[in-house]
Short mmCIF file of N, CA, C and O in Angstrom, two decimals:
data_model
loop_
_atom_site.label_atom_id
_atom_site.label_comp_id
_atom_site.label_asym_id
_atom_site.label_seq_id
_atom_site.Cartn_x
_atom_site.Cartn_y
_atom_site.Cartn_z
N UNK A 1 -10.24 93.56 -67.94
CA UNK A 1 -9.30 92.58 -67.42
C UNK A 1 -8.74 91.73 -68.55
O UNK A 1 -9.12 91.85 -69.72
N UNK A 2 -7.87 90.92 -68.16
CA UNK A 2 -7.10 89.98 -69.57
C UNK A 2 -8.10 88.83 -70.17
O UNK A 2 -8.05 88.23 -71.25
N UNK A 3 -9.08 88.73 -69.03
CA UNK A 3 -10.30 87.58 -69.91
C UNK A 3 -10.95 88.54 -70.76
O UNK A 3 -10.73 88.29 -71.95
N UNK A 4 -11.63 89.47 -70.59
CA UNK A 4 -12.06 90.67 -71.61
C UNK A 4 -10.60 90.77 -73.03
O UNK A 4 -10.82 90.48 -74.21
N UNK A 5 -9.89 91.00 -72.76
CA UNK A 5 -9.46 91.22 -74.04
C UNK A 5 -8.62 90.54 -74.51
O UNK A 5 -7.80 91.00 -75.31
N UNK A 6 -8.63 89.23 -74.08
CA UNK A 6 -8.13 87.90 -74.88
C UNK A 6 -9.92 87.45 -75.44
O UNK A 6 -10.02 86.59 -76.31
N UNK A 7 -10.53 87.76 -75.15
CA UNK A 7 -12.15 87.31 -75.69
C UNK A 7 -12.23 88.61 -76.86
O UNK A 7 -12.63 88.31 -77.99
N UNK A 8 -11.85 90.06 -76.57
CA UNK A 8 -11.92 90.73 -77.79
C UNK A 8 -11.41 90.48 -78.81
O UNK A 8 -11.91 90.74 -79.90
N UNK A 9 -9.73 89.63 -78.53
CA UNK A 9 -8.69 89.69 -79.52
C UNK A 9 -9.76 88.15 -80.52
O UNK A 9 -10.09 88.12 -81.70
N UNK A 10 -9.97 87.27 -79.57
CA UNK A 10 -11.02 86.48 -80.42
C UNK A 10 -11.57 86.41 -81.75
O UNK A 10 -11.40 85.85 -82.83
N UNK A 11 -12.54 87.51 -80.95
CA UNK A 11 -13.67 88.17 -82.04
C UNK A 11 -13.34 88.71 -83.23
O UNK A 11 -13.83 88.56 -84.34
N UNK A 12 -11.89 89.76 -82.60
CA UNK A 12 -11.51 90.52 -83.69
C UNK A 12 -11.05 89.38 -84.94
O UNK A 12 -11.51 89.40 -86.08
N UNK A 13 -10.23 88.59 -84.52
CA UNK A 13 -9.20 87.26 -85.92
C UNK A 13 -10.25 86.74 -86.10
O UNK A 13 -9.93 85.82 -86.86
N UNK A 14 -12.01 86.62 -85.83
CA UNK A 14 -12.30 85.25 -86.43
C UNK A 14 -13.30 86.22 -87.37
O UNK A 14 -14.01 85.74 -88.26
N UNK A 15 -13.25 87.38 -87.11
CA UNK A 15 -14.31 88.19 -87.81
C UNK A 15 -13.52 89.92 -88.63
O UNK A 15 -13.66 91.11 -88.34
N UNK A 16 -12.77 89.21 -89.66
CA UNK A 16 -11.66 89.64 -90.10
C UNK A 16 -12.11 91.07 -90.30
O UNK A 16 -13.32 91.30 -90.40
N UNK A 17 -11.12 92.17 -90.37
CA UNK A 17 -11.48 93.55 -90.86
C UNK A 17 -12.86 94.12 -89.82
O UNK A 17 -13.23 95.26 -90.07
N UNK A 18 -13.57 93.41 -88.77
CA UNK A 18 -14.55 93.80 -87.97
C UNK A 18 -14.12 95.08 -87.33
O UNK A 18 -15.02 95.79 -86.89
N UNK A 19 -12.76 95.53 -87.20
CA UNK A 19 -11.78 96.63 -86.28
C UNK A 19 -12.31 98.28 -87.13
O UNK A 19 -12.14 99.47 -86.84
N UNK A 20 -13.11 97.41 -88.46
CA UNK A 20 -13.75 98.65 -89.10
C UNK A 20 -14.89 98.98 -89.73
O UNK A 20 -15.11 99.67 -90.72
N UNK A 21 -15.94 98.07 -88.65
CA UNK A 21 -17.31 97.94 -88.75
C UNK A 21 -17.61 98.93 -88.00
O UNK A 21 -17.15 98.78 -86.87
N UNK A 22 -18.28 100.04 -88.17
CA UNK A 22 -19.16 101.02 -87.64
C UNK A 22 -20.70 100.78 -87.35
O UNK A 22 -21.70 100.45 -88.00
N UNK A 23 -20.39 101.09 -86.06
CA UNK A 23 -22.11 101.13 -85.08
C UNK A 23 -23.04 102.27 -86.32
O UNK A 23 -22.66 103.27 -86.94
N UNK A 24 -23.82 101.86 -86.30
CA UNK A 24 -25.14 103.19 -86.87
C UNK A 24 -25.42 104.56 -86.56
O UNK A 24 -26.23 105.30 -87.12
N UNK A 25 -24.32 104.91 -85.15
CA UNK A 25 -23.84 105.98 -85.36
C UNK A 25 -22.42 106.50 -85.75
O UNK A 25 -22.12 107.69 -85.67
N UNK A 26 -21.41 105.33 -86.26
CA UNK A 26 -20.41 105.93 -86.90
C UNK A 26 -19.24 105.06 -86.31
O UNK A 26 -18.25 104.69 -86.93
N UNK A 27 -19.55 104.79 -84.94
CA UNK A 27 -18.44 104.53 -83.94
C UNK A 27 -17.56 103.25 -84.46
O UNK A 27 -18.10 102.30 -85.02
N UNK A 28 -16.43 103.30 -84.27
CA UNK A 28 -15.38 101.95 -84.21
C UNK A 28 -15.02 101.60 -83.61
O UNK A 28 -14.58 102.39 -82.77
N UNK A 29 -14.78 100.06 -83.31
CA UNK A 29 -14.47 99.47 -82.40
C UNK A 29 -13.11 100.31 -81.08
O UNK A 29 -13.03 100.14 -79.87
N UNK A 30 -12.37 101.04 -81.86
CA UNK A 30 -11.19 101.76 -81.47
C UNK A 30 -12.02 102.65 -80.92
O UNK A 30 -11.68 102.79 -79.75
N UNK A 31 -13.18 103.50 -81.24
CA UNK A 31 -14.09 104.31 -80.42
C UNK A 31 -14.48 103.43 -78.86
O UNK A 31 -13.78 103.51 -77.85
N UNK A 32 -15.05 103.08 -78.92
CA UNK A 32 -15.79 102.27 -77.68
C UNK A 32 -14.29 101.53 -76.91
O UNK A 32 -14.60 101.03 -75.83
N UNK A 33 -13.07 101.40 -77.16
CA UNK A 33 -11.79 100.94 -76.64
C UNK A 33 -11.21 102.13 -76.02
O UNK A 33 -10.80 102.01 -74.87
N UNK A 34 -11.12 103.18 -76.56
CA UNK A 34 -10.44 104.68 -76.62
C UNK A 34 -11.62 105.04 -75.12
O UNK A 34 -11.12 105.77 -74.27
N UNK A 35 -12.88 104.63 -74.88
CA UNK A 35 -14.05 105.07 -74.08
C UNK A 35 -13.73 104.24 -72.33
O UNK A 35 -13.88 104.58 -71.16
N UNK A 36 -13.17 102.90 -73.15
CA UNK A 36 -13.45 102.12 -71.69
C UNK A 36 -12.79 100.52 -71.82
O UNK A 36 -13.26 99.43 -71.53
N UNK A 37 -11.41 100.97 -72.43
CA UNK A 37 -10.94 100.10 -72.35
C UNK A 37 -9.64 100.28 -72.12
O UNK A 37 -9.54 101.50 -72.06
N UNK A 38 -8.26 99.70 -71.92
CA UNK A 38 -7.24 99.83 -71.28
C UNK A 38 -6.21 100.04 -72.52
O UNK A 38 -6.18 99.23 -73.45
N UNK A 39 -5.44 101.09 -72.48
CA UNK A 39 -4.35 101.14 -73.22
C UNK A 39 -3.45 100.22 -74.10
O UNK A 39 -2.84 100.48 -75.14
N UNK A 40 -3.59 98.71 -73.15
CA UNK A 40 -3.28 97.67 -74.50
C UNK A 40 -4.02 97.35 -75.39
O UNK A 40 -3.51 97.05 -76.46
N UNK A 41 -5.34 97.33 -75.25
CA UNK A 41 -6.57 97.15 -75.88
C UNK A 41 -6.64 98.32 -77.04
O UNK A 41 -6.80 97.86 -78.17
N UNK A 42 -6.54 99.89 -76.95
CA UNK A 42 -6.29 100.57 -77.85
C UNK A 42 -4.75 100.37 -78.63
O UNK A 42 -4.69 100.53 -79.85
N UNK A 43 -3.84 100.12 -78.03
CA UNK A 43 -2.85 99.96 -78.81
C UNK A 43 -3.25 98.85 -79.79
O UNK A 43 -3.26 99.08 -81.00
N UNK A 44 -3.61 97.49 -79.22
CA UNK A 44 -3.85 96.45 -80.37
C UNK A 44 -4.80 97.48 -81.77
O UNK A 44 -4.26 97.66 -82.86
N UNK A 45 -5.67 97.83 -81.58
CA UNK A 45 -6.70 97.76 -82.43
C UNK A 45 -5.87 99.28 -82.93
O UNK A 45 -6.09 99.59 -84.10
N UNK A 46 -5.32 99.86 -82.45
CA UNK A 46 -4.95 100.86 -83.18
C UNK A 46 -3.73 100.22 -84.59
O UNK A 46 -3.52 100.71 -85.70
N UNK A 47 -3.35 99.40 -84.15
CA UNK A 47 -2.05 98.58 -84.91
C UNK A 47 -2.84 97.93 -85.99
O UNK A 47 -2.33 98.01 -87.11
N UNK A 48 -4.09 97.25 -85.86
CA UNK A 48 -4.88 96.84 -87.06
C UNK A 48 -5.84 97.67 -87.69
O UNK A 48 -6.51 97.29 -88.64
N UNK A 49 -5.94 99.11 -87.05
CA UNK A 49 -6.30 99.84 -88.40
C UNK A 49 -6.31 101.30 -87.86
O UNK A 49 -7.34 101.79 -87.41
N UNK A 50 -4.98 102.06 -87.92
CA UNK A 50 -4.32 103.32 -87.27
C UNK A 50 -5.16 104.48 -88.29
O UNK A 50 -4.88 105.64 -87.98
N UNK A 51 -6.04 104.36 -89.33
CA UNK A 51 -6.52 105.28 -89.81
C UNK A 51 -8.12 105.66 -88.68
O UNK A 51 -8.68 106.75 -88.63
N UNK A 52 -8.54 104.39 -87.87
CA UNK A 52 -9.55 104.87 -86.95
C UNK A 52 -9.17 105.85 -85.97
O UNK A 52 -10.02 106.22 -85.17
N UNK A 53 -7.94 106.34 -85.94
CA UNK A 53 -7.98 107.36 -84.68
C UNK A 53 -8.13 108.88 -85.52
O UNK A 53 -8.08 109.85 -84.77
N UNK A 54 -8.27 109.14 -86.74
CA UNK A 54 -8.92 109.83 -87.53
C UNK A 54 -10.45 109.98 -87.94
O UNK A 54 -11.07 110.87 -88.52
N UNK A 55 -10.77 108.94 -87.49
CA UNK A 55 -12.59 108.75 -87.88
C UNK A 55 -13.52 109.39 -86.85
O UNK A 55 -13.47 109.12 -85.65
N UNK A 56 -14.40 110.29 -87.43
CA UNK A 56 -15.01 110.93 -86.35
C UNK A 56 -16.25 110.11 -86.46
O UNK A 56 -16.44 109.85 -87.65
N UNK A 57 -17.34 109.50 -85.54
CA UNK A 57 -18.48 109.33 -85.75
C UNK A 57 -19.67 110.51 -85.78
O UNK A 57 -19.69 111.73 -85.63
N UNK A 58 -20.40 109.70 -86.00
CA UNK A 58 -22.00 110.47 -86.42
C UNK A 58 -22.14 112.20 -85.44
O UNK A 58 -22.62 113.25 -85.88
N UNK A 59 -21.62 111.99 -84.30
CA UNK A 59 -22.29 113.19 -83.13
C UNK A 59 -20.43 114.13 -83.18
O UNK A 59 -20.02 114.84 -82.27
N UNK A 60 -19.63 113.81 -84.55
CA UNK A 60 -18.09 114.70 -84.53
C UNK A 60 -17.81 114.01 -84.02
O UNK A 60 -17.14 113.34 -84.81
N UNK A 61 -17.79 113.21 -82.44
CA UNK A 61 -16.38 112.41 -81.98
C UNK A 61 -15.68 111.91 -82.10
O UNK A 61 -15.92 110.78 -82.51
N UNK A 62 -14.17 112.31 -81.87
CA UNK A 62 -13.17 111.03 -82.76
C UNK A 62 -12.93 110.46 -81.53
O UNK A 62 -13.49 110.90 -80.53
N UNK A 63 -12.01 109.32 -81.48
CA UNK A 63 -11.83 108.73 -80.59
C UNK A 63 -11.16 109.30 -78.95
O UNK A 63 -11.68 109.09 -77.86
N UNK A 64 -9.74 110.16 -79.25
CA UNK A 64 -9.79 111.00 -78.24
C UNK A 64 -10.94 111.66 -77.72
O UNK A 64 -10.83 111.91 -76.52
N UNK A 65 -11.77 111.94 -78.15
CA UNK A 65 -13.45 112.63 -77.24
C UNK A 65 -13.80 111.72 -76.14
O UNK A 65 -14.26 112.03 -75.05
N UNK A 66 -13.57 110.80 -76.50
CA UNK A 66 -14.42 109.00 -75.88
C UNK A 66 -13.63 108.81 -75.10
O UNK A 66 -14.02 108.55 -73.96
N UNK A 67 -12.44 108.86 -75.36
CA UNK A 67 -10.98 108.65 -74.04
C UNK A 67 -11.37 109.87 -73.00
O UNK A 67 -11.34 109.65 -71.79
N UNK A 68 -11.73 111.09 -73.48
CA UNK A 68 -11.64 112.03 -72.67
C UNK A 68 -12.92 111.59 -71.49
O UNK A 68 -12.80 111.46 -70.27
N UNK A 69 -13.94 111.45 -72.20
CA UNK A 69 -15.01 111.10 -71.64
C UNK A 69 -15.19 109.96 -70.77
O UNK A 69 -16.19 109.78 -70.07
N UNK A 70 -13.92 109.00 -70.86
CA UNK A 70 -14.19 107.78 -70.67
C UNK A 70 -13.43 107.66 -68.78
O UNK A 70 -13.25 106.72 -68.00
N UNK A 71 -13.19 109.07 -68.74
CA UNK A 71 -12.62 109.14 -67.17
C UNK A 71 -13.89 109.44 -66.22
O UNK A 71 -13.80 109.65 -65.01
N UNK A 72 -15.32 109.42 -67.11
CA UNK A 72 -16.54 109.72 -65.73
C UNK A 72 -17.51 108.30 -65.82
O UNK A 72 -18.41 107.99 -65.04
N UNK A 73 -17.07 107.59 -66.93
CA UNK A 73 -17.50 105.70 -67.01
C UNK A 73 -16.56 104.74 -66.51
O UNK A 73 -17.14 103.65 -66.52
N UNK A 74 -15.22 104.61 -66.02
CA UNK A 74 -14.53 103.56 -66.25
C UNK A 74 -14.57 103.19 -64.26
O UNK A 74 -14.87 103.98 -63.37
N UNK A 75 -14.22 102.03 -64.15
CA UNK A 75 -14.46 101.74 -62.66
C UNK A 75 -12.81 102.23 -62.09
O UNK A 75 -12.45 102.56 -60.96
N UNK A 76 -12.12 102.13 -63.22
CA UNK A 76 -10.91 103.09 -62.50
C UNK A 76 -10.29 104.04 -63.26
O UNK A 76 -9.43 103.75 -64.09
N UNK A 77 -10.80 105.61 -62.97
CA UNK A 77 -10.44 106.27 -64.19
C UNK A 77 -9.07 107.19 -63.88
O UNK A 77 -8.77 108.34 -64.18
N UNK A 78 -8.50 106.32 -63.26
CA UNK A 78 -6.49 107.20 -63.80
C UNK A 78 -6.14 106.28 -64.90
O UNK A 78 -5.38 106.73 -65.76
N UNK A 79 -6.52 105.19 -65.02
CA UNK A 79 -6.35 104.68 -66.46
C UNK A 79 -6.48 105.43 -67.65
O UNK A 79 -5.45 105.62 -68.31
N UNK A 80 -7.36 105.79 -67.98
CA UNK A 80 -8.19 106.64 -68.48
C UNK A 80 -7.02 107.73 -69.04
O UNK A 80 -7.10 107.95 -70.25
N UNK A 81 -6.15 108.30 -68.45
CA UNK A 81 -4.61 109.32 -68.25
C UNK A 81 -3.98 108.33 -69.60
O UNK A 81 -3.97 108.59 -70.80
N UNK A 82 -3.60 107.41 -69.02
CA UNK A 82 -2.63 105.61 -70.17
C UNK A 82 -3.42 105.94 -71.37
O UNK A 82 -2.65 106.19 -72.30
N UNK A 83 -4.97 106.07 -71.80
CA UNK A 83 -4.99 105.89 -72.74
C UNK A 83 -5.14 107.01 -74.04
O UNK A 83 -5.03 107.06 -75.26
N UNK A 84 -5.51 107.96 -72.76
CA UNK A 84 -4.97 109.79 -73.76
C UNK A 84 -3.95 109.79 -74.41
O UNK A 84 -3.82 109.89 -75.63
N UNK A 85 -2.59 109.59 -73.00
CA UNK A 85 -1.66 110.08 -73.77
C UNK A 85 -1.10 109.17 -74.85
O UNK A 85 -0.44 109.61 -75.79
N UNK A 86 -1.47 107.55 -74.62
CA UNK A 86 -1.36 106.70 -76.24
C UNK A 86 -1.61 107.62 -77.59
O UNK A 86 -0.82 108.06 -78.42
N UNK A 87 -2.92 107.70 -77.45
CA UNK A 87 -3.70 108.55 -78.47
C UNK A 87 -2.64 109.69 -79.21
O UNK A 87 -2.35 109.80 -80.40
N UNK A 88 -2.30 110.31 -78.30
CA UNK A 88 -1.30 111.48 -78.19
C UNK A 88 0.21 111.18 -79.10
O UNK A 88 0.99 111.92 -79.70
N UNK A 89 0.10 109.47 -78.83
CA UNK A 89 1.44 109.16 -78.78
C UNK A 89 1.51 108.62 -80.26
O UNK A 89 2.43 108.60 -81.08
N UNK A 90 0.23 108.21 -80.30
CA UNK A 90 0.31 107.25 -81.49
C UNK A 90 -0.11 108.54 -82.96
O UNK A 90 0.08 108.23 -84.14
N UNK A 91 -0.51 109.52 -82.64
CA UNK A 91 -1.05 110.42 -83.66
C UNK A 91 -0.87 112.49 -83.00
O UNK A 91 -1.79 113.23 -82.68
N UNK A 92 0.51 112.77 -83.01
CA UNK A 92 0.45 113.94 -82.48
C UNK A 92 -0.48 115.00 -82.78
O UNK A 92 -0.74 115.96 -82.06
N UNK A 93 -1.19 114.61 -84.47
CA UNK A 93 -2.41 115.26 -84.70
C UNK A 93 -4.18 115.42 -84.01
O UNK A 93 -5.19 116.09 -84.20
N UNK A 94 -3.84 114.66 -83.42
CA UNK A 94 -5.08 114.36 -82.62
C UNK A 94 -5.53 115.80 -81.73
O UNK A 94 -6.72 115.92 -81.48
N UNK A 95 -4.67 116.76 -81.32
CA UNK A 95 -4.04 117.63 -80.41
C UNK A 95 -5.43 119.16 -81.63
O UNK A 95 -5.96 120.22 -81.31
N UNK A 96 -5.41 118.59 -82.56
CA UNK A 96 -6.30 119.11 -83.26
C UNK A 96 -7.68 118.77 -83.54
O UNK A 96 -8.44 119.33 -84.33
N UNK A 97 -7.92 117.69 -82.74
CA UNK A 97 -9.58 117.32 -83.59
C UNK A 97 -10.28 117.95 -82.74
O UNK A 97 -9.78 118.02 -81.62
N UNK A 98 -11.61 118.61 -82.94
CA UNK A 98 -12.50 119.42 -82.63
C UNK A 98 -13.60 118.74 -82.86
O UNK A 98 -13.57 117.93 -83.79
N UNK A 99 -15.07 118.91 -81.91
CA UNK A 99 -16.01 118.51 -81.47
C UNK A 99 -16.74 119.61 -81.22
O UNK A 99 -16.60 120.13 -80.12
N UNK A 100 -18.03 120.39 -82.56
CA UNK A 100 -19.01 121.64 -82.07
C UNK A 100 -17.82 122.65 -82.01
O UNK A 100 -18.31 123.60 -81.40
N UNK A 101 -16.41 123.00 -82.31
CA UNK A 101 -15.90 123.76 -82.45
C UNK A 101 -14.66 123.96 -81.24
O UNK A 101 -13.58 124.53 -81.16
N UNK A 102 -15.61 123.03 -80.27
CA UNK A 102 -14.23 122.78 -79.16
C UNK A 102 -13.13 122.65 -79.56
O UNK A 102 -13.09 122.41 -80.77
N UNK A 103 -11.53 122.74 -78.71
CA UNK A 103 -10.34 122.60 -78.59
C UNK A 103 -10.62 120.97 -77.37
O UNK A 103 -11.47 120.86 -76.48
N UNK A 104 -10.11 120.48 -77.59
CA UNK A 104 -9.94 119.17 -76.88
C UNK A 104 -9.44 119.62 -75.26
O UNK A 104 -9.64 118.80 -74.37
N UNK A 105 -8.97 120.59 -75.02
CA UNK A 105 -9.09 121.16 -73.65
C UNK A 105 -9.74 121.86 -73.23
O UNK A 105 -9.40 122.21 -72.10
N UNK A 106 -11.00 122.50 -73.76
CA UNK A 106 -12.30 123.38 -73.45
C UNK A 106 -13.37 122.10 -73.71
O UNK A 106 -14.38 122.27 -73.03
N UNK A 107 -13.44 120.84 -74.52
CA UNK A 107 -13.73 119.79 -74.51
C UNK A 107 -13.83 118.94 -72.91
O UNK A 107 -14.79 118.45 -72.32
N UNK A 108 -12.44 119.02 -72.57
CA UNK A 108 -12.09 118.13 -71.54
C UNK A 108 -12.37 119.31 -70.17
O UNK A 108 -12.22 118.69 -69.12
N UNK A 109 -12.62 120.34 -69.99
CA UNK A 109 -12.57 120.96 -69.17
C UNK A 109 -14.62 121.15 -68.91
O UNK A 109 -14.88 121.63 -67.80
N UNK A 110 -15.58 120.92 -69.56
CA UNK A 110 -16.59 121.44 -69.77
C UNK A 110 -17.48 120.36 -68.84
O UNK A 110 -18.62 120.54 -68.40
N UNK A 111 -16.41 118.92 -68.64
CA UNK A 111 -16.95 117.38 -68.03
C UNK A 111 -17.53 118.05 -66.72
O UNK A 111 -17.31 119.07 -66.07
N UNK A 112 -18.45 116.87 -66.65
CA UNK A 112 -18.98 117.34 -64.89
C UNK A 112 -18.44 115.79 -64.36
O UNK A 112 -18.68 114.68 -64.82
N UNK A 113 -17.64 116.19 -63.27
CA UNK A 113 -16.71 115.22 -62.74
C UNK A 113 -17.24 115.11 -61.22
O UNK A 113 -17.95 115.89 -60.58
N UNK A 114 -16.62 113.82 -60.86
CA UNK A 114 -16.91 114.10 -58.94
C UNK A 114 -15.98 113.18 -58.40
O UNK A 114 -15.33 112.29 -58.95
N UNK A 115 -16.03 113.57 -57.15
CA UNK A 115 -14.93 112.86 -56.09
C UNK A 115 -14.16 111.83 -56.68
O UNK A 115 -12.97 112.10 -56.77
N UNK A 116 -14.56 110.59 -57.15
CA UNK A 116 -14.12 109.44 -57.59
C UNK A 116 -13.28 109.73 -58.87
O UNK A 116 -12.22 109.11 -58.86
N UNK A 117 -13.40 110.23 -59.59
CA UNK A 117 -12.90 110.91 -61.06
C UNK A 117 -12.12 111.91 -60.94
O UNK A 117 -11.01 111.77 -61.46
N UNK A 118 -12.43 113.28 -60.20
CA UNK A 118 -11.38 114.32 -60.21
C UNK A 118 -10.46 114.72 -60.57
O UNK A 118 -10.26 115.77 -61.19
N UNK A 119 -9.18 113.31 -59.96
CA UNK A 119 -7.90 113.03 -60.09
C UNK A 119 -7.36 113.04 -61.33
O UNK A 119 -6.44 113.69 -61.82
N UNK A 120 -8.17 112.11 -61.80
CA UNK A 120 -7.89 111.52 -63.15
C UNK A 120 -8.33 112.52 -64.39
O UNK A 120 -7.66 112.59 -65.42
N UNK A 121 -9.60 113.31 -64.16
CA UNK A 121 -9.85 114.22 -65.07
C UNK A 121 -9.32 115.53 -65.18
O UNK A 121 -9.55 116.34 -66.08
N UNK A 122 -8.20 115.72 -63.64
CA UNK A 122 -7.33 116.54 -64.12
C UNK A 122 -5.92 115.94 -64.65
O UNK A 122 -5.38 116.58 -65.55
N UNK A 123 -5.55 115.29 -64.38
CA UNK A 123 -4.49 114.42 -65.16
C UNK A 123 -4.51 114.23 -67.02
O UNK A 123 -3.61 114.25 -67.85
N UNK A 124 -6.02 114.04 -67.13
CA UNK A 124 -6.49 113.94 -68.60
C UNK A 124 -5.68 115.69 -68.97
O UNK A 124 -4.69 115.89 -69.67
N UNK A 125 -6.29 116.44 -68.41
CA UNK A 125 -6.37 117.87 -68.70
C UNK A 125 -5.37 118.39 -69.23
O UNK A 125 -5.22 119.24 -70.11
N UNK A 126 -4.32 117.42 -68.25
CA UNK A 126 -2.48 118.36 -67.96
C UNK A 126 -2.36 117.65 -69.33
O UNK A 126 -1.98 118.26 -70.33
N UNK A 127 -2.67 116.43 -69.32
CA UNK A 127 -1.85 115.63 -70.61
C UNK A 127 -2.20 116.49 -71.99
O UNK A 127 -1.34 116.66 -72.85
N UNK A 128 -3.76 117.08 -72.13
CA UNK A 128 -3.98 117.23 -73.18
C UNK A 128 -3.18 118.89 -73.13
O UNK A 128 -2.80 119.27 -74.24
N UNK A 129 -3.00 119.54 -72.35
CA UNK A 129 -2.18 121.07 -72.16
C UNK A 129 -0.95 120.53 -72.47
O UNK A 129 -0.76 120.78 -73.66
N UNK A 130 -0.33 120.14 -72.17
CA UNK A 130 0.62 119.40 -72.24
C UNK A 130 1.53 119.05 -74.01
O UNK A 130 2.68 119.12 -74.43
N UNK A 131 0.16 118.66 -74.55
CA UNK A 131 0.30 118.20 -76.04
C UNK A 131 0.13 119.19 -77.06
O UNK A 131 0.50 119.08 -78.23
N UNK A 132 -0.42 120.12 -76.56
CA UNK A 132 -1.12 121.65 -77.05
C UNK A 132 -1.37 123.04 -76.21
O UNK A 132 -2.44 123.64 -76.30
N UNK A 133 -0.68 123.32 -75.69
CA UNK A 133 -0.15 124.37 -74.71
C UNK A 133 -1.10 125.60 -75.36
O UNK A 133 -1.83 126.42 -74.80
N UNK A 134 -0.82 125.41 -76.64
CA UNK A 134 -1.63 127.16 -77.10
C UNK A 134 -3.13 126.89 -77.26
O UNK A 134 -3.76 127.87 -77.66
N UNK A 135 -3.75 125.92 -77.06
CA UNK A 135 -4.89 125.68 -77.23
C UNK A 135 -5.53 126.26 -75.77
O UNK A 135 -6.64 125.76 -75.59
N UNK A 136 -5.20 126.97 -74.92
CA UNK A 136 -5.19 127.71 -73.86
C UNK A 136 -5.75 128.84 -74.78
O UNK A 136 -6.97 128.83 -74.89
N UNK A 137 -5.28 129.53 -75.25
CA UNK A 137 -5.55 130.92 -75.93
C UNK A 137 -6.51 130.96 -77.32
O UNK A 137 -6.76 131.95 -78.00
N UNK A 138 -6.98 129.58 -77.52
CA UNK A 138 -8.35 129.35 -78.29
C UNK A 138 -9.70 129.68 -77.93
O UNK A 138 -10.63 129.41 -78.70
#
């Protein structure tokens, strides 16, 4: 909600360059945003440091993994759709990062999803076919 990320934007200005402090397994703040947070929230933090949507943490994930993933955690996951195709939008290379050898649509297709999610995790799906059509024939 806007109290959440007027309290992130906070943290981030009073604790300068924090947008590229890594958790102990690798993760950046743009990781854990890209997972379960709302498309303005990745846009900000992508704008203060656009080389994190390149950073894979500790277990391969780059941040698209966490977006993908972030449609079977979020309390409303068609959002979840907003912040793929950002990702998408903001780095057409992304359409390439691999996880254990996955394609980001054998990635996104492998989720165990249910009723509440479905929607949205096929929506993720189209977007990422969508961005990479031949990654079908990987």
């Amino acid at each position: 909600n806007n109290k959440n990320m007027i309290r992130r934007r906070v943290l981030i200005e009073a604790y300068h360059e924090s947008e590229r402090v890594a958790t102990h397994l690798g993760a950046l703040p743009f990781h854990f945003a890209s997972a379960m947070n709302t498309a303005a929230t990745v846009e900000y933090l992508y704008k203060l440091y656009p080389d994190a949507i390149n950073h894979a943490a500790t277990n391969g994930h780059y941040p698209i993994h966490d977006a993908i993933m972030g449609v079977k955690h979020r309390d409303n996951p068609i959002a979840d759709v907003g912040v793929v195709k950002y990702l998408f939008h903001f780095d057409p290379n992304v359409k390439f990062q691999k996880v254990n050898e996955l394609s980001l649509l054998e990635f996104a297709c492998q989720g165990e999803f249910n009723d509440s999610n479905i929607e949205a995790a096929l929506e993720v799906i189209k977007v990422i076919y969508d961005a990479h059509p031949e990654a079908i024939e990987e």
